[in-house]
């Protein structure tokens, strides 16, 4: 799939992770915390910093460029705050740290590379101008209205308008419709005969 | 006795047989309006009546209903919409290039979408069919109960190589083990659209199902040798009288 990808949309979530002490495998949650038991001798908590996140993304970019030299990237930062932190700070401070690091890395990459762009879904949802309106009552999940505003903005900025996306002939929805419509057209006479047979006096 | 207005395309034929066979007419007064899908865009609401703007559509409406060229909404207690494009084939068409997390088949060859994205795209595809145009027309003037009946799944038994080039990839979904997942997505799409439009939707009858995406041969017109020979695809896509009987049981429980 990656060999055919023209644009990779990559959403950065948080900086907290767990690492296997021996082989360096990175886990998004503490292994064994949900099922089994967590072994601190095997795994260790890691809160990545700016340089590490930047280097990791540059490595990922190189890997993907080796598969598809003209691949491009669109970065976003998830506006969903942390529910909890494994660090020693308050979760509010931990959230600000995570999002700040990721947002700074995304901004630097977009400014530095022609093939990397940044889309500000984070600012649309989490910015003060939104007054928290786009969060659900748990103050964490993004509401359907928020997703709608983000996606409408995205399509307007990149395709001209939401409507133009829907009307693009190469659009997958249109293509699937055409596929079924083509079969329907072949069946028109048959369907007419069925109607006549069923309802003609 | 409930006055029911049935508006349907060629798929009404099997249901009509089932309605008669099950004795539904003794409990409900049914008025049939037959209309080909292509005439749906010609329908308009005028003075609480559904009218057709073309001669051909008016003729079709009158043909089944005993001469009524328009549908007087206030004359009925309930509405039954049959077919008009509510078809699992749209979801299968999306599967031509895309797959979702819930599909166990091979990961290569199809772009991966999240379950929610695949579901939302499927919903948008299906919501564009003519059945919802008819529902919007009726809903614009009444909140009386509306039941929407999906077209049957294709009958099993034809060879993959006999399918036209544009035919949705039913066979590929089956070969890859994704058929059940697609059928599940279509049922969920029906549930969501029913909630969105305030209607009841009767999806393809699972009792007739074979491998999730197909109906057993006997529930399609492939069992009619004459029809199957002259137009196998048409025969495959339409339900038999046997299907109509079990369908009528679901529509009128």
GROMACS .gro file of C-alpha atoms in nm:
model
  454
    1UNK     CA    1   0.000   0.000   0.000
    2UNK     CA    2   0.276   0.246   0.088
    3UNK     CA    3   0.433   0.204  -0.258
    4UNK     CA    4   0.113   0.352  -0.404
    5UNK     CA    5   0.064   0.629  -0.151
    6UNK     CA    6   0.087   0.986  -0.283
    7UNK     CA    7   0.009   1.159   0.043
    8UNK     CA    8   0.046   1.028   0.397
    9UNK     CA    9  -0.167   1.204   0.657
   10UNK     CA   10   0.008   1.152   0.989
   11UNK     CA   11  -0.151   1.256   1.318
   12UNK     CA   12   0.079   1.295   1.614
   13UNK     CA   13  -0.088   1.194   1.938
   14UNK     CA   14   0.126   1.211   2.249
   15UNK     CA   15   0.487   1.181   2.359
   16UNK     CA   16   0.444   0.924   2.635
   17UNK     CA   17   0.530   0.562   2.556
   18UNK     CA   18   0.695   0.248   2.693
   19UNK     CA   19   1.013   0.088   2.568
   20UNK     CA   20   1.141  -0.267   2.586
   21UNK     CA   21   1.471  -0.226   2.769
   22UNK     CA   22   1.658  -0.486   2.561
   23UNK     CA   23   1.539  -0.449   2.204
   24UNK     CA   24   1.405  -0.092   2.208
   25UNK     CA   25   1.053  -0.178   2.087
   26UNK     CA   26   0.819   0.113   2.156
   27UNK     CA   27   0.469   0.048   2.297
   28UNK     CA   28   0.183   0.301   2.307
   29UNK     CA   29   0.055   0.162   2.639
   30UNK     CA   30   0.226  -0.006   2.932
   31UNK     CA   31   0.262  -0.374   2.834
   32UNK     CA   32   0.074  -0.593   3.078
   33UNK     CA   33  -0.126  -0.307   3.228
   34UNK     CA   34  -0.450  -0.414   3.059
   35UNK     CA   35  -0.392  -0.790   3.042
   36UNK     CA   36  -0.125  -0.964   3.250
   37UNK     CA   37   0.113  -0.766   3.468
   38UNK     CA   38   0.360  -0.487   3.401
   39UNK     CA   39   0.725  -0.580   3.458
   40UNK     CA   40   0.945  -0.271   3.519
   41UNK     CA   41   1.255  -0.485   3.473
   42UNK     CA   42   1.160  -0.552   3.110
   43UNK     CA   43   0.988  -0.225   3.016
   44UNK     CA   44   1.049   0.137   3.101
   45UNK     CA   45   0.843   0.452   3.066
   46UNK     CA   46   0.967   0.712   2.819
   47UNK     CA   47   0.845   1.066   2.756
   48UNK     CA   48   0.997   1.165   2.422
   49UNK     CA   49   1.146   1.511   2.375
   50UNK     CA   50   1.156   1.747   2.076
   51UNK     CA   51   1.483   1.616   1.926
   52UNK     CA   52   1.376   1.252   1.955
   53UNK     CA   53   1.037   1.308   1.791
   54UNK     CA   54   1.199   1.512   1.514
   55UNK     CA   55   1.465   1.247   1.447
   56UNK     CA   56   1.207   0.967   1.447
   57UNK     CA   57   0.993   1.146   1.192
   58UNK     CA   58   1.293   1.221   0.970
   59UNK     CA   59   1.385   0.852   0.981
   60UNK     CA   60   1.029   0.757   0.891
   61UNK     CA   61   1.040   1.005   0.602
   62UNK     CA   62   1.362   0.851   0.470
   63UNK     CA   63   1.219   0.501   0.494
   64UNK     CA   64   0.904   0.599   0.306
   65UNK     CA   65   1.098   0.795   0.044
   66UNK     CA   66   1.295   0.477  -0.026
   67UNK     CA   67   0.967   0.305  -0.106
   68UNK     CA   68   0.812   0.597  -0.295
   69UNK     CA   69   1.041   0.884  -0.376
   70UNK     CA   70   0.766   1.143  -0.442
   71UNK     CA   71   0.552   1.066  -0.137
   72UNK     CA   72   0.431   1.378   0.048
   73UNK     CA   73   0.318   1.426   0.405
   74UNK     CA   74   0.046   1.612   0.586
   75UNK     CA   75   0.096   1.643   0.959
   76UNK     CA   76  -0.169   1.709   1.217
   77UNK     CA   77  -0.164   1.702   1.597
   78UNK     CA   78  -0.446   1.531   1.781
   79UNK     CA   79  -0.649   1.776   1.992
   80UNK     CA   80  -0.756   1.492   2.225
   81UNK     CA   81  -0.596   1.558   2.565
   82UNK     CA   82  -0.428   1.289   2.775
   83UNK     CA   83  -0.660   1.099   3.009
   84UNK     CA   84  -0.374   1.017   3.243
   85UNK     CA   85   0.001   1.047   3.255
   86UNK     CA   86   0.268   0.804   3.366
   87UNK     CA   87   0.495   1.097   3.447
   88UNK     CA   88   0.510   1.282   3.775
   89UNK     CA   89   0.339   1.601   3.660
   90UNK     CA   90  -0.030   1.679   3.672
   91UNK     CA   91  -0.211   1.545   3.364
   92UNK     CA   92  -0.289   1.903   3.251
   93UNK     CA   93   0.080   1.992   3.248
   94UNK     CA   94   0.162   1.656   3.085
   95UNK     CA   95  -0.092   1.726   2.810
   96UNK     CA   96   0.054   2.069   2.741
   97UNK     CA   97   0.404   1.922   2.724
   98UNK     CA   98   0.301   1.645   2.482
   99UNK     CA   99   0.103   1.869   2.251
  100UNK     CA  100   0.363   2.147   2.259
  101UNK     CA  101   0.647   1.915   2.161
  102UNK     CA  102   0.446   1.754   1.881
  103UNK     CA  103   0.312   2.087   1.752
  104UNK     CA  104   0.662   2.237   1.751
  105UNK     CA  105   0.805   1.940   1.561
  106UNK     CA  106   0.518   1.948   1.308
  107UNK     CA  107   0.567   2.321   1.258
  108UNK     CA  108   0.942   2.288   1.211
  109UNK     CA  109   0.903   2.005   0.961
  110UNK     CA  110   0.639   2.194   0.760
  111UNK     CA  111   0.862   2.502   0.749
  112UNK     CA  112   1.171   2.305   0.653
  113UNK     CA  113   1.056   2.058   0.386
  114UNK     CA  114   0.862   2.121   0.065
  115UNK     CA  115   0.701   1.779   0.083
  116UNK     CA  116   0.561   1.828   0.434
  117UNK     CA  117   0.252   2.034   0.516
  118UNK     CA  118   0.070   2.100   0.841
  119UNK     CA  119  -0.308   2.111   0.877
  120UNK     CA  120  -0.428   2.296   1.190
  121UNK     CA  121  -0.705   2.064   1.312
  122UNK     CA  122  -0.551   2.097   1.659
  123UNK     CA  123  -0.599   2.475   1.657
  124UNK     CA  124  -0.952   2.451   1.514
  125UNK     CA  125  -1.065   2.222   1.794
  126UNK     CA  126  -0.848   2.320   2.091
  127UNK     CA  127  -0.796   2.691   2.021
  128UNK     CA  128  -0.950   2.946   2.257
  129UNK     CA  129  -1.173   3.075   1.976
  130UNK     CA  130  -1.362   2.740   1.985
  131UNK     CA  131  -1.449   2.798   2.356
  132UNK     CA  132  -1.440   2.419   2.409
  133UNK     CA  133  -1.751   2.387   2.194
  134UNK     CA  134  -1.605   2.105   1.985
  135UNK     CA  135  -1.544   1.874   2.282
  136UNK     CA  136  -1.802   1.628   2.412
  137UNK     CA  137  -1.919   1.655   2.773
  138UNK     CA  138  -1.622   1.443   2.888
  139UNK     CA  139  -1.400   1.733   2.769
  140UNK     CA  140  -1.190   1.485   2.576
  141UNK     CA  141  -1.379   1.329   2.283
  142UNK     CA  142  -1.428   1.545   1.976
  143UNK     CA  143  -1.794   1.607   1.887
  144UNK     CA  144  -1.940   1.527   1.546
  145UNK     CA  145  -1.978   1.901   1.489
  146UNK     CA  146  -1.606   1.946   1.552
  147UNK     CA  147  -1.512   1.671   1.309
  148UNK     CA  148  -1.747   1.825   1.054
  149UNK     CA  149  -1.588   2.171   1.083
  150UNK     CA  150  -1.238   2.025   1.054
  151UNK     CA  151  -1.322   1.816   0.749
  152UNK     CA  152  -1.510   2.097   0.577
  153UNK     CA  153  -1.213   2.326   0.633
  154UNK     CA  154  -0.977   2.060   0.504
  155UNK     CA  155  -1.175   2.001   0.184
  156UNK     CA  156  -1.235   2.372   0.126
  157UNK     CA  157  -0.863   2.447   0.156
  158UNK     CA  158  -0.745   2.156  -0.054
  159UNK     CA  159  -1.020   2.093  -0.308
  160UNK     CA  160  -1.194   2.430  -0.336
  161UNK     CA  161  -1.519   2.329  -0.164
  162UNK     CA  162  -1.687   2.040   0.008
  163UNK     CA  163  -1.932   2.020  -0.282
  164UNK     CA  164  -1.654   1.999  -0.540
  165UNK     CA  165  -1.520   1.693  -0.363
  166UNK     CA  166  -1.857   1.527  -0.386
  167UNK     CA  167  -1.880   1.609  -0.754
  168UNK     CA  168  -1.531   1.501  -0.851
  169UNK     CA  169  -1.573   1.222  -1.105
  170UNK     CA  170  -1.277   1.033  -0.962
  171UNK     CA  171  -1.422   1.050  -0.617
  172UNK     CA  172  -1.467   0.700  -0.483
  173UNK     CA  173  -1.829   0.752  -0.383
  174UNK     CA  174  -1.910   0.868  -0.734
  175UNK     CA  175  -1.716   0.582  -0.882
  176UNK     CA  176  -1.898   0.321  -0.675
  177UNK     CA  177  -2.231   0.481  -0.770
  178UNK     CA  178  -2.139   0.471  -1.138
  179UNK     CA  179  -2.045   0.107  -1.108
  180UNK     CA  180  -2.387   0.010  -0.971
  181UNK     CA  181  -2.563   0.248  -1.211
  182UNK     CA  182  -2.394   0.079  -1.505
  183UNK     CA  183  -2.542  -0.255  -1.401
  184UNK     CA  184  -2.880  -0.089  -1.343
  185UNK     CA  185  -2.871   0.054  -1.695
  186UNK     CA  186  -2.806  -0.291  -1.836
  187UNK     CA  187  -3.108  -0.416  -1.643
  188UNK     CA  188  -3.350  -0.142  -1.743
  189UNK     CA  189  -3.547  -0.350  -1.993
  190UNK     CA  190  -3.556  -0.645  -1.757
  191UNK     CA  191  -3.691  -0.429  -1.475
  192UNK     CA  192  -3.955  -0.280  -1.703
  193UNK     CA  193  -4.070  -0.629  -1.795
  194UNK     CA  194  -4.084  -0.728  -1.428
  195UNK     CA  195  -4.297  -0.424  -1.350
  196UNK     CA  196  -4.531  -0.499  -1.636
  197UNK     CA  197  -4.560  -0.860  -1.534
  198UNK     CA  198  -4.635  -0.767  -1.175
  199UNK     CA  199  -4.873  -0.479  -1.228
  200UNK     CA  200  -5.013  -0.468  -1.581
  201UNK     CA  201  -5.389  -0.520  -1.574
  202UNK     CA  202  -5.793  -0.233   0.847
  203UNK     CA  203  -5.482  -0.028   0.771
  204UNK     CA  204  -5.459   0.155   0.441
  205UNK     CA  205  -5.111   0.095   0.306
  206UNK     CA  206  -4.958   0.262   0.005
  207UNK     CA  207  -4.691   0.048  -0.162
  208UNK     CA  208  -4.459   0.232  -0.398
  209UNK     CA  209  -4.199   0.010  -0.556
  210UNK     CA  210  -3.991  -0.084  -0.855
  211UNK     CA  211  -3.946  -0.426  -1.016
  212UNK     CA  212  -3.860  -0.578  -0.677
  213UNK     CA  213  -4.224  -0.530  -0.573
  214UNK     CA  214  -4.314  -0.828  -0.787
  215UNK     CA  215  -4.183  -1.091  -0.544
  216UNK     CA  216  -4.320  -0.905  -0.243
  217UNK     CA  217  -4.661  -0.877  -0.403
  218UNK     CA  218  -4.666  -1.253  -0.451
  219UNK     CA  219  -4.570  -1.299  -0.084
  220UNK     CA  220  -4.838  -1.058   0.030
  221UNK     CA  221  -5.106  -1.253  -0.155
  222UNK     CA  222  -4.967  -1.591  -0.050
  223UNK     CA  223  -4.953  -1.492   0.317
  224UNK     CA  224  -5.303  -1.348   0.318
  225UNK     CA  225  -5.181  -1.001   0.413
  226UNK     CA  226  -5.459  -0.845   0.204
  227UNK     CA  227  -5.718  -0.972   0.449
  228UNK     CA  228  -5.562  -0.763   0.726
  229UNK     CA  229  -5.451  -0.457   0.529
  230UNK     CA  230  -5.585  -0.263   0.233
  231UNK     CA  231  -5.296  -0.223  -0.007
  232UNK     CA  232  -5.272   0.012  -0.303
  233UNK     CA  233  -4.982  -0.059  -0.537
  234UNK     CA  234  -4.789   0.204  -0.728
  235UNK     CA  235  -4.525   0.058  -0.957
  236UNK     CA  236  -4.251   0.285  -1.086
  237UNK     CA  237  -3.915   0.231  -1.246
  238UNK     CA  238  -3.622   0.391  -1.061
  239UNK     CA  239  -3.545   0.620  -1.351
  240UNK     CA  240  -3.880   0.800  -1.301
  241UNK     CA  241  -3.820   0.892  -0.938
  242UNK     CA  242  -3.655   1.228  -1.025
  243UNK     CA  243  -3.980   1.320  -1.203
  244UNK     CA  244  -4.184   1.297  -0.881
  245UNK     CA  245  -4.301   1.618  -0.712
  246UNK     CA  246  -4.526   1.710  -0.421
  247UNK     CA  247  -4.828   1.924  -0.513
  248UNK     CA  248  -5.115   1.990  -0.276
  249UNK     CA  249  -5.023   1.697  -0.052
  250UNK     CA  250  -5.008   1.460  -0.348
  251UNK     CA  251  -4.712   1.290  -0.514
  252UNK     CA  252  -4.734   1.366  -0.884
  253UNK     CA  253  -4.516   1.272  -1.177
  254UNK     CA  254  -4.397   1.531  -1.426
  255UNK     CA  255  -4.360   1.290  -1.717
  256UNK     CA  256  -4.622   1.103  -1.912
  257UNK     CA  257  -4.437   0.774  -1.883
  258UNK     CA  258  -4.416   0.797  -1.503
  259UNK     CA  259  -4.785   0.888  -1.476
  260UNK     CA  260  -4.868   0.587  -1.691
  261UNK     CA  261  -4.667   0.356  -1.467
  262UNK     CA  262  -4.828   0.492  -1.150
  263UNK     CA  263  -5.172   0.441  -1.297
  264UNK     CA  264  -5.095   0.094  -1.430
  265UNK     CA  265  -5.073  -0.080  -1.095
  266UNK     CA  266  -5.305   0.137  -0.889
  267UNK     CA  267  -5.621   0.099  -1.085
  268UNK     CA  268  -5.583   0.423  -1.274
  269UNK     CA  269  -5.451   0.663  -1.008
  270UNK     CA  270  -5.192   0.887  -1.172
  271UNK     CA  271  -5.096   1.051  -0.843
  272UNK     CA  272  -5.056   0.941  -0.480
  273UNK     CA  273  -5.282   1.119  -0.233
  274UNK     CA  274  -5.074   1.104   0.082
  275UNK     CA  275  -5.361   1.168   0.322
  276UNK     CA  276  -5.548   0.862   0.194
  277UNK     CA  277  -5.305   0.623   0.358
  278UNK     CA  278  -5.208   0.524   0.712
  279UNK     CA  279  -4.869   0.379   0.623
  280UNK     CA  280  -4.624   0.373   0.334
  281UNK     CA  281  -4.418   0.085   0.204
  282UNK     CA  282  -4.127   0.170  -0.027
  283UNK     CA  283  -3.977  -0.128  -0.211
  284UNK     CA  284  -3.637  -0.139  -0.376
  285UNK     CA  285  -3.547   0.188  -0.550
  286UNK     CA  286  -3.177   0.119  -0.518
  287UNK     CA  287  -3.143   0.018  -0.151
  288UNK     CA  288  -2.888  -0.247  -0.239
  289UNK     CA  289  -2.582  -0.404  -0.078
  290UNK     CA  290  -2.401  -0.368  -0.413
  291UNK     CA  291  -2.300  -0.012  -0.323
  292UNK     CA  292  -2.102  -0.130  -0.024
  293UNK     CA  293  -1.951  -0.409  -0.233
  294UNK     CA  294  -1.852  -0.151  -0.496
  295UNK     CA  295  -1.663   0.046  -0.234
  296UNK     CA  296  -1.480  -0.278  -0.153
  297UNK     CA  297  -1.333  -0.277  -0.504
  298UNK     CA  298  -1.057  -0.043  -0.386
  299UNK     CA  299  -1.101  -0.021  -0.010
  300UNK     CA  300  -1.121  -0.247   0.291
  301UNK     CA  301  -1.175  -0.180   0.659
  302UNK     CA  302  -1.031  -0.296   0.989
  303UNK     CA  303  -1.316  -0.540   1.050
  304UNK     CA  304  -1.245  -0.737   0.732
  305UNK     CA  305  -1.029  -1.043   0.788
  306UNK     CA  306  -0.920  -1.084   0.424
  307UNK     CA  307  -0.579  -1.008   0.269
  308UNK     CA  308  -0.449  -0.660   0.341
  309UNK     CA  309  -0.278  -0.602   0.007
  310UNK     CA  310  -0.449  -0.457  -0.296
  311UNK     CA  311  -0.706  -0.244  -0.116
  312UNK     CA  312  -0.658   0.081   0.071
  313UNK     CA  313  -0.724   0.045   0.440
  314UNK     CA  314  -0.998   0.260   0.592
  315UNK     CA  315  -1.099   0.270   0.956
  316UNK     CA  316  -1.428   0.095   1.030
  317UNK     CA  317  -1.597   0.427   1.098
  318UNK     CA  318  -1.473   0.579   0.771
  319UNK     CA  319  -1.582   0.274   0.568
  320UNK     CA  320  -1.920   0.284   0.739
  321UNK     CA  321  -1.967   0.659   0.686
  322UNK     CA  322  -1.872   0.633   0.317
  323UNK     CA  323  -2.107   0.337   0.271
  324UNK     CA  324  -2.385   0.531   0.438
  325UNK     CA  325  -2.331   0.827   0.207
  326UNK     CA  326  -2.335   0.598  -0.096
  327UNK     CA  327  -2.655   0.423   0.003
  328UNK     CA  328  -2.828   0.743   0.114
  329UNK     CA  329  -2.798   0.871  -0.244
  330UNK     CA  330  -3.035   0.611  -0.386
  331UNK     CA  331  -3.385   0.691  -0.515
  332UNK     CA  332  -3.559   0.528  -0.218
  333UNK     CA  333  -3.455   0.820   0.000
  334UNK     CA  334  -3.581   1.069  -0.256
  335UNK     CA  335  -3.924   0.907  -0.227
  336UNK     CA  336  -3.898   0.907   0.154
  337UNK     CA  337  -3.805   1.276   0.162
  338UNK     CA  338  -4.105   1.360  -0.054
  339UNK     CA  339  -4.342   1.177   0.180
  340UNK     CA  340  -4.172   1.301   0.496
  341UNK     CA  341  -4.202   1.659   0.372
  342UNK     CA  342  -4.575   1.644   0.444
  343UNK     CA  343  -4.641   1.360   0.688
  344UNK     CA  344  -4.481   1.170   0.974
  345UNK     CA  345  -4.689   0.857   0.917
  346UNK     CA  346  -4.499   0.526   0.940
  347UNK     CA  347  -4.277   0.440   0.644
  348UNK     CA  348  -4.118   0.100   0.585
  349UNK     CA  349  -3.839   0.067   0.332
  350UNK     CA  350  -3.764  -0.277   0.189
  351UNK     CA  351  -3.416  -0.346   0.055
  352UNK     CA  352  -3.359  -0.528  -0.273
  353UNK     CA  353  -3.253  -0.890  -0.226
  354UNK     CA  354  -2.891  -0.994  -0.239
  355UNK     CA  355  -2.790  -1.152  -0.571
  356UNK     CA  356  -2.875  -1.516  -0.619
  357UNK     CA  357  -2.587  -1.762  -0.601
  358UNK     CA  358  -2.492  -1.997  -0.877
  359UNK     CA  359  -2.362  -1.793  -1.169
  360UNK     CA  360  -1.996  -1.809  -1.261
  361UNK     CA  361  -1.770  -1.518  -1.172
  362UNK     CA  362  -1.659  -1.498  -1.536
  363UNK     CA  363  -2.018  -1.442  -1.649
  364UNK     CA  364  -2.037  -1.109  -1.466
  365UNK     CA  365  -2.012  -0.780  -1.657
  366UNK     CA  366  -1.695  -0.575  -1.601
  367UNK     CA  367  -1.871  -0.321  -1.379
  368UNK     CA  368  -2.035  -0.579  -1.158
  369UNK     CA  369  -1.944  -0.509  -0.793
  370UNK     CA  370  -1.678  -0.748  -0.660
  371UNK     CA  371  -1.912  -0.987  -0.480
  372UNK     CA  372  -1.702  -1.286  -0.578
  373UNK     CA  373  -1.374  -1.130  -0.464
  374UNK     CA  374  -1.527  -1.048  -0.125
  375UNK     CA  375  -1.635  -1.408  -0.093
  376UNK     CA  376  -1.297  -1.548  -0.199
  377UNK     CA  377  -1.116  -1.322   0.048
  378UNK     CA  378  -1.341  -1.406   0.341
  379UNK     CA  379  -1.477  -1.052   0.369
  380UNK     CA  380  -1.837  -1.126   0.271
  381UNK     CA  381  -1.978  -1.149   0.624
  382UNK     CA  382  -1.808  -0.826   0.729
  383UNK     CA  383  -1.954  -0.642   0.429
  384UNK     CA  384  -2.300  -0.781   0.501
  385UNK     CA  385  -2.264  -0.663   0.861
  386UNK     CA  386  -2.166  -0.314   0.743
  387UNK     CA  387  -2.470  -0.298   0.513
  388UNK     CA  388  -2.699  -0.396   0.799
  389UNK     CA  389  -2.545  -0.125   1.016
  390UNK     CA  390  -2.589   0.126   0.732
  391UNK     CA  391  -2.958   0.028   0.719
  392UNK     CA  392  -2.988   0.077   1.096
  393UNK     CA  393  -2.829   0.421   1.079
  394UNK     CA  394  -3.035   0.537   0.784
  395UNK     CA  395  -3.352   0.413   0.951
  396UNK     CA  396  -3.271   0.623   1.257
  397UNK     CA  397  -3.172   0.926   1.049
  398UNK     CA  398  -3.486   0.928   0.837
  399UNK     CA  399  -3.732   0.803   1.099
  400UNK     CA  400  -3.830   0.495   0.900
  401UNK     CA  401  -3.819   0.119   0.941
  402UNK     CA  402  -3.584  -0.061   0.703
  403UNK     CA  403  -3.617  -0.429   0.618
  404UNK     CA  404  -3.273  -0.545   0.502
  405UNK     CA  405  -3.218  -0.852   0.281
  406UNK     CA  406  -3.367  -1.153   0.456
  407UNK     CA  407  -3.093  -1.348   0.635
  408UNK     CA  408  -3.301  -1.668   0.616
  409UNK     CA  409  -3.236  -1.667   0.240
  410UNK     CA  410  -2.868  -1.588   0.272
  411UNK     CA  411  -2.574  -1.789   0.144
  412UNK     CA  412  -2.222  -1.682   0.235
  413UNK     CA  413  -2.336  -1.344   0.360
  414UNK     CA  414  -2.349  -1.158   0.030
  415UNK     CA  415  -2.559  -1.391  -0.182
  416UNK     CA  416  -2.903  -1.545  -0.154
  417UNK     CA  417  -2.949  -1.913  -0.213
  418UNK     CA  418  -3.033  -1.983  -0.576
  419UNK     CA  419  -3.393  -2.079  -0.504
  420UNK     CA  420  -3.461  -1.732  -0.364
  421UNK     CA  421  -3.369  -1.567  -0.696
  422UNK     CA  422  -3.520  -1.584  -1.043
  423UNK     CA  423  -3.228  -1.804  -1.152
  424UNK     CA  424  -3.462  -2.094  -1.078
  425UNK     CA  425  -3.680  -1.983  -1.370
  426UNK     CA  426  -3.503  -2.144  -1.663
  427UNK     CA  427  -3.651  -1.912  -1.924
  428UNK     CA  428  -3.560  -1.592  -1.743
  429UNK     CA  429  -3.220  -1.725  -1.634
  430UNK     CA  430  -3.132  -1.810  -1.992
  431UNK     CA  431  -3.250  -1.486  -2.150
  432UNK     CA  432  -3.109  -1.248  -1.883
  433UNK     CA  433  -2.903  -1.424  -1.616
  434UNK     CA  434  -2.792  -1.101  -1.444
  435UNK     CA  435  -3.148  -0.974  -1.417
  436UNK     CA  436  -3.256  -1.314  -1.286
  437UNK     CA  437  -2.973  -1.309  -1.035
  438UNK     CA  438  -3.065  -0.966  -0.902
  439UNK     CA  439  -3.437  -1.026  -0.850
  440UNK     CA  440  -3.607  -1.227  -0.581
  441UNK     CA  441  -3.826  -1.526  -0.659
  442UNK     CA  442  -4.180  -1.585  -0.535
  443UNK     CA  443  -4.027  -1.800  -0.259
  444UNK     CA  444  -3.822  -1.500  -0.149
  445UNK     CA  445  -4.134  -1.286  -0.165
  446UNK     CA  446  -4.311  -1.516   0.080
  447UNK     CA  447  -4.043  -1.490   0.351
  448UNK     CA  448  -3.997  -1.121   0.275
  449UNK     CA  449  -4.367  -1.055   0.327
  450UNK     CA  450  -4.344  -1.232   0.664
  451UNK     CA  451  -4.073  -0.985   0.770
  452UNK     CA  452  -4.251  -0.680   0.635
  453UNK     CA  453  -4.583  -0.780   0.792
  454UNK     CA  454  -4.484  -0.976   1.105
   0.00000   0.00000   0.00000
